[in-house]
Amino acid sequence: MECSVYIGNEAIHAVMGRAGRKGVQIERVCSEPLAPGAVIGGVFIDEAAVKAALCSLWGRSHLPQRGVRLVVGGRSVFLKRSVVPTLSRGKLQRVLVDEFPEVEDPAELLYDYAVLTPRLPEGGGAVLCTAAPRAFIQSYRQLFASAGVGLRSAELNIGGLIKVALLSAALQRESCVVVVLDDLGVDLTLLAAGDYRFCNRSRLLEGRGTPQSAAEIGRLLSSMVQFNASEKGEPVEHVYLAGLREGEEGLCAALGESLGIAADPFPDCPEIAVLPRRRGCQFTLAEHLYAVGGLIRTGGIWG
């Protein structure tokens, strides 16, 4: 069994499981709430509070001390969908630097990619290019090391979501926007039949559960839907929401009505299931979405 961990704005999520060609088997899941404002967009604002939560989670959950797979998020990490030539992994790694011309000092970034479409009709393949500041990743390494936990690899949360989508038969059949809410953070990712198109990472101005925040989310979604229609000429058929809080049950219906698109909580996936001997495990994919994606291996920012 492997361990994948994601540090969000509201909580630390850890998942123990095993990924194979046909899906993911979940052994157990656990989480630890974070002090408000301790993490914002993947950046540690109160590192002492984050370390305390991490030590508490590891202490009571008996998670492995070595070989942990880390999933990171936030605006500090760059990502881009690109069409690249068919090259060896080593040569493609060198090409990635040119995909982010806006970066002032490319040497200060760690680069990687995930294959989206191996072969395109026009030649080459589609990949999700990622680049993370070395200092940003090092802050996570130091945090885990101070808690006595060794990391094996790191990858971007959106990459984990894409891998989950590629396993889900339901998400393979339609074009959809996946909205992940995490405190005031909101990630919107457009998928076309499981294939990543683009994403928008934003921060809400209004508090969760208010009409104002619902309107904000609606505007973000509307912009993405309209952009997709103008750029690709394709409709968005479904909106899925993860990270909903108690009391936000009506958000799906409100968004669906305002956009004229079906909107539902992010669905569980038969291909990602709890092991039979662990049927007592309280697992919902929407709650641990990014951490589960970290179990599905296709590379990472390192490792």
Coordinates of C-alpha atoms in Angstrom, one line a residue:
M1 CA 0.0 0.0 0.0
E2 CA 1.1 3.5 -0.8
C3 CA 0.3 6.8 1.0
S4 CA -0.7 10.0 -0.8
V5 CA -1.2 13.3 1.1
Y6 CA -2.6 16.6 0.1
I7 CA -2.5 19.8 2.2
G8 CA -5.4 22.0 1.3
N9 CA -6.6 25.3 2.8
E10 CA -8.9 23.7 5.3
A11 CA -7.4 20.3 6.0
I12 CA -4.7 17.7 5.4
H13 CA -6.0 14.7 3.6
A14 CA -4.1 11.3 3.5
V15 CA -5.1 8.2 1.6
M16 CA -3.6 4.7 1.8
G17 CA -4.3 2.5 -1.2
R18 CA -3.0 0.8 -4.4
A19 CA -3.5 1.9 -8.0
G20 CA -3.6 -0.6 -10.9
R21 CA -4.6 -0.5 -14.5
K22 CA -8.3 -1.0 -13.8
G23 CA -8.7 1.3 -10.8
V24 CA -7.7 2.2 -7.3
Q25 CA -8.2 0.2 -4.1
I26 CA -8.6 2.3 -1.0
E27 CA -7.3 0.9 2.3
R28 CA -8.1 3.8 4.5
V29 CA -8.5 7.6 4.5
C30 CA -7.9 10.2 7.2
S31 CA -7.8 13.9 7.5
E32 CA -6.8 16.6 10.0
P33 CA -8.4 20.1 10.1
L34 CA -6.1 23.1 9.8
A35 CA -6.3 26.4 11.7
P36 CA -8.1 29.0 9.7
G37 CA -5.6 30.9 7.5
A38 CA -2.7 28.5 8.2
V39 CA -2.5 27.6 4.5
I40 CA -3.7 29.8 1.6
G41 CA -3.3 28.6 -2.0
G42 CA -0.7 26.0 -1.1
V43 CA 1.5 28.6 0.8
F44 CA 2.2 28.1 4.5
I45 CA 1.1 31.2 6.4
D46 CA 1.4 29.6 9.8
E47 CA 4.0 26.8 9.4
A48 CA 3.9 25.9 13.1
A49 CA 0.2 25.3 12.9
V50 CA 0.6 23.2 9.8
K51 CA 3.3 21.1 11.4
A52 CA 1.2 20.6 14.5
A53 CA -1.7 19.3 12.3
L54 CA 0.7 17.1 10.3
C55 CA 2.2 15.5 13.4
S56 CA -1.3 15.0 14.9
L57 CA -2.5 13.2 11.8
W58 CA 0.6 11.0 11.5
G59 CA 0.6 10.3 15.3
R60 CA -3.0 9.0 15.5
S61 CA -3.3 7.4 12.1
H62 CA 0.0 5.5 12.0
L63 CA 0.8 6.5 8.5
P64 CA 4.2 5.5 6.9
Q65 CA 7.3 7.5 7.7
R66 CA 8.9 7.1 4.3
G67 CA 8.0 7.0 0.7
V68 CA 5.0 9.4 1.0
R69 CA 3.6 10.8 -2.3
L70 CA 2.8 14.5 -2.0
V71 CA 0.1 16.4 -3.9
V72 CA 0.4 20.2 -4.1
G73 CA -1.8 23.0 -5.3
G74 CA -2.0 26.8 -5.6
R75 CA -1.1 29.5 -8.0
S76 CA 2.6 29.1 -7.3
V77 CA 2.6 26.2 -9.7
F78 CA 2.4 26.8 -13.5
L79 CA 0.6 24.5 -15.8
K80 CA -0.2 24.4 -19.5
R81 CA -1.6 22.0 -22.0
S82 CA 0.8 21.7 -24.9
V83 CA 1.3 19.7 -28.1
V84 CA 4.8 18.4 -28.3
P85 CA 6.8 16.2 -30.6
T86 CA 7.2 12.5 -29.8
L87 CA 10.4 12.4 -27.8
S88 CA 12.1 10.4 -25.1
R89 CA 11.4 11.5 -21.5
G90 CA 14.8 13.0 -21.1
K91 CA 14.5 15.1 -24.3
L92 CA 11.0 16.2 -23.5
Q93 CA 12.1 17.4 -20.1
R94 CA 14.4 19.8 -21.8
V95 CA 11.7 21.0 -24.1
L96 CA 9.4 21.9 -21.2
V97 CA 11.5 25.0 -20.3
D98 CA 10.4 26.7 -23.5
E99 CA 6.7 26.1 -22.6
F100 CA 6.8 28.8 -19.9
P101 CA 8.4 31.9 -21.5
E102 CA 6.9 34.2 -18.9
V103 CA 9.3 32.8 -16.2
E104 CA 12.2 35.1 -15.5
D105 CA 14.6 32.4 -14.2
P106 CA 13.9 28.9 -15.6
A107 CA 16.6 27.4 -13.4
E108 CA 14.5 28.2 -10.3
L109 CA 11.7 25.8 -11.4
L110 CA 11.2 22.1 -11.3
Y111 CA 9.6 20.8 -14.5
D112 CA 7.5 17.8 -15.4
Y113 CA 4.7 16.6 -17.5
A114 CA 1.8 14.1 -17.7
V115 CA 0.7 12.6 -21.0
L116 CA -2.9 13.5 -21.9
T117 CA -3.1 12.1 -25.5
P118 CA -0.1 9.9 -26.6
R119 CA -0.7 10.4 -30.3
L120 CA -2.7 13.1 -32.1
P121 CA -3.9 12.8 -35.7
E122 CA -1.8 15.8 -36.7
G123 CA 1.3 14.3 -35.1
G124 CA 2.9 14.6 -31.7
G125 CA 1.0 14.2 -28.5
A126 CA -0.8 16.4 -25.9
V127 CA 0.8 16.7 -22.5
L128 CA 0.1 18.7 -19.3
C129 CA 3.3 20.6 -18.6
T130 CA 3.9 21.7 -15.0
A131 CA 6.6 23.8 -13.4
A132 CA 6.9 24.6 -9.7
P133 CA 9.4 26.9 -7.9
R134 CA 12.1 25.0 -6.2
A135 CA 11.7 27.1 -3.1
F136 CA 7.9 26.2 -3.0
I137 CA 8.6 22.5 -3.2
Q138 CA 11.5 22.8 -0.7
S139 CA 9.1 24.3 1.9
Y140 CA 7.1 21.1 1.7
R141 CA 10.1 18.9 2.0
Q142 CA 11.3 20.8 5.0
L143 CA 7.9 20.7 6.7
F144 CA 7.6 16.9 6.3
A145 CA 11.2 16.3 7.3
S146 CA 10.6 18.3 10.5
A147 CA 7.7 16.0 11.3
G148 CA 9.8 12.9 10.6
V149 CA 8.2 12.1 7.3
G150 CA 10.1 11.4 4.1
L151 CA 8.6 12.3 0.7
R152 CA 9.1 10.2 -2.4
S153 CA 7.5 12.4 -5.0
A154 CA 5.4 15.5 -5.6
E155 CA 2.8 16.4 -8.2
L156 CA 0.2 19.0 -9.0
N157 CA -3.4 18.5 -7.7
I158 CA -4.9 19.2 -11.1
G159 CA -2.8 16.4 -12.5
G160 CA -4.3 14.1 -9.9
L161 CA -7.8 15.2 -10.9
I162 CA -7.1 14.4 -14.5
K163 CA -6.0 10.9 -13.7
V164 CA -9.1 10.3 -11.7
A165 CA -11.2 11.5 -14.7
L166 CA -9.4 9.1 -17.0
L167 CA -10.5 6.3 -14.7
S168 CA -14.1 7.4 -14.5
A169 CA -16.4 6.0 -17.1
A170 CA -18.9 8.7 -16.4
L171 CA -16.5 11.6 -17.0
Q172 CA -15.2 9.9 -20.2
R173 CA -18.7 10.4 -21.8
E174 CA -19.1 14.1 -21.5
S175 CA -17.6 17.6 -21.4
C176 CA -17.7 18.9 -17.9
V177 CA -16.3 21.4 -15.5
V178 CA -15.1 20.1 -12.1
V179 CA -15.3 22.7 -9.4
V180 CA -13.2 22.0 -6.2
L181 CA -14.0 24.3 -3.3
D182 CA -11.5 24.6 -0.5
D183 CA -12.3 27.3 2.0
L184 CA -12.2 30.4 -0.2
G185 CA -10.1 28.7 -2.9
V186 CA -11.9 27.5 -6.0
D187 CA -10.4 25.4 -8.8
L188 CA -12.4 25.1 -12.0
T189 CA -11.1 22.5 -14.5
L190 CA -12.6 21.9 -17.9
L191 CA -12.5 18.3 -19.2
A192 CA -13.7 17.1 -22.6
A193 CA -14.4 13.4 -22.5
G194 CA -11.8 13.1 -19.8
D195 CA -9.2 15.1 -21.7
Y196 CA -7.9 18.2 -19.9
R197 CA -8.6 21.5 -21.7
F198 CA -7.8 24.3 -19.2
C199 CA -8.4 25.4 -15.6
N200 CA -8.9 28.5 -13.6
R201 CA -7.7 28.9 -10.0
S202 CA -9.3 31.7 -8.1
R203 CA -10.1 32.9 -4.6
L204 CA -13.6 33.9 -3.5
L205 CA -14.1 37.4 -2.2
E206 CA -17.2 36.6 -0.1
G207 CA -17.6 34.0 2.6
R208 CA -18.8 30.5 1.7
G209 CA -22.5 29.7 2.0
T210 CA -23.6 33.2 1.1
P211 CA -25.6 34.3 -1.9
Q212 CA -22.7 36.5 -2.9
S213 CA -20.2 33.6 -3.0
A214 CA -22.7 31.5 -5.0
A215 CA -22.9 34.4 -7.5
E216 CA -19.1 34.5 -7.7
I217 CA -18.9 30.8 -8.4
G218 CA -21.6 31.2 -11.0
R219 CA -19.7 34.0 -12.8
L220 CA -16.5 32.0 -12.8
L221 CA -18.4 29.0 -14.3
S222 CA -20.2 31.2 -16.8
S223 CA -16.9 32.7 -18.1
M224 CA -15.4 29.2 -18.5
V225 CA -18.5 27.9 -20.3
Q226 CA -18.6 30.9 -22.7
F227 CA -14.9 30.7 -23.4
N228 CA -15.1 27.0 -24.3
A229 CA -18.1 27.7 -26.6
S230 CA -16.2 30.5 -28.4
E231 CA -12.8 28.7 -28.6
K232 CA -13.9 25.1 -29.2
G233 CA -17.5 25.4 -30.4
E234 CA -18.5 22.8 -27.9
P235 CA -21.1 22.9 -25.1
V236 CA -20.4 22.0 -21.5
E237 CA -22.8 19.3 -20.5
H238 CA -22.3 18.9 -16.8
V239 CA -20.8 20.7 -13.7
Y240 CA -19.5 18.6 -10.8
L241 CA -18.7 20.1 -7.4
A242 CA -16.4 18.8 -4.8
G243 CA -15.6 20.2 -1.3
L244 CA -19.2 21.2 -0.5
R245 CA -19.8 22.1 3.1
E246 CA -22.8 21.2 5.2
G247 CA -25.5 23.7 4.3
E248 CA -24.3 24.1 0.7
E249 CA -26.6 21.4 -0.7
G250 CA -28.6 23.9 -2.6
L251 CA -25.6 25.3 -4.5
C252 CA -25.7 22.6 -7.2
A253 CA -29.4 23.3 -8.0
A254 CA -28.8 27.1 -8.0
L255 CA -25.8 26.9 -10.4
G256 CA -27.6 24.4 -12.6
E257 CA -30.6 26.7 -12.9
S258 CA -28.6 29.9 -13.6
L259 CA -26.4 28.2 -16.2
G260 CA -28.9 25.9 -17.8
I261 CA -26.5 23.0 -17.2
A262 CA -26.8 19.9 -15.0
A263 CA -24.9 20.5 -11.8
D264 CA -24.3 17.7 -9.2
P265 CA -21.9 16.8 -6.4
F266 CA -18.8 15.1 -7.7
P267 CA -19.7 11.4 -8.1
D268 CA -18.1 8.4 -6.6
C269 CA -16.4 6.1 -9.1
P270 CA -16.8 2.3 -9.2
E271 CA -13.2 2.2 -10.5
I272 CA -12.1 3.7 -7.2
A273 CA -13.4 1.7 -4.3
V274 CA -12.7 0.6 -0.7
L275 CA -11.1 -2.8 -0.3
P276 CA -13.8 -5.4 0.7
R277 CA -12.1 -6.0 4.1
R278 CA -12.3 -2.2 4.8
R279 CA -16.0 -1.7 4.2
G280 CA -16.3 0.3 7.4
C281 CA -14.0 2.9 5.9
Q282 CA -16.0 6.2 5.4
F283 CA -14.8 7.2 2.0
T284 CA -16.2 9.7 -0.5
L285 CA -14.2 10.5 -3.6
A286 CA -15.2 14.2 -3.6
E287 CA -13.7 14.7 -0.1
H288 CA -10.3 13.1 -0.9
L289 CA -10.2 13.8 -4.7
Y290 CA -6.7 15.2 -5.0
A291 CA -5.1 12.8 -2.5
V292 CA -6.6 9.8 -4.4
G293 CA -5.2 11.2 -7.7
G294 CA -1.7 11.1 -6.1
L295 CA -1.9 7.3 -5.8
I296 CA -2.2 7.0 -9.6
R297 CA 1.3 7.2 -10.9
T298 CA 2.4 8.9 -14.1
G299 CA 5.3 11.0 -13.0
G300 CA 5.5 14.1 -10.8
I301 CA 7.3 17.3 -10.2
W302 CA 10.0 15.0 -8.9
G303 CA 9.9 11.2 -8.5

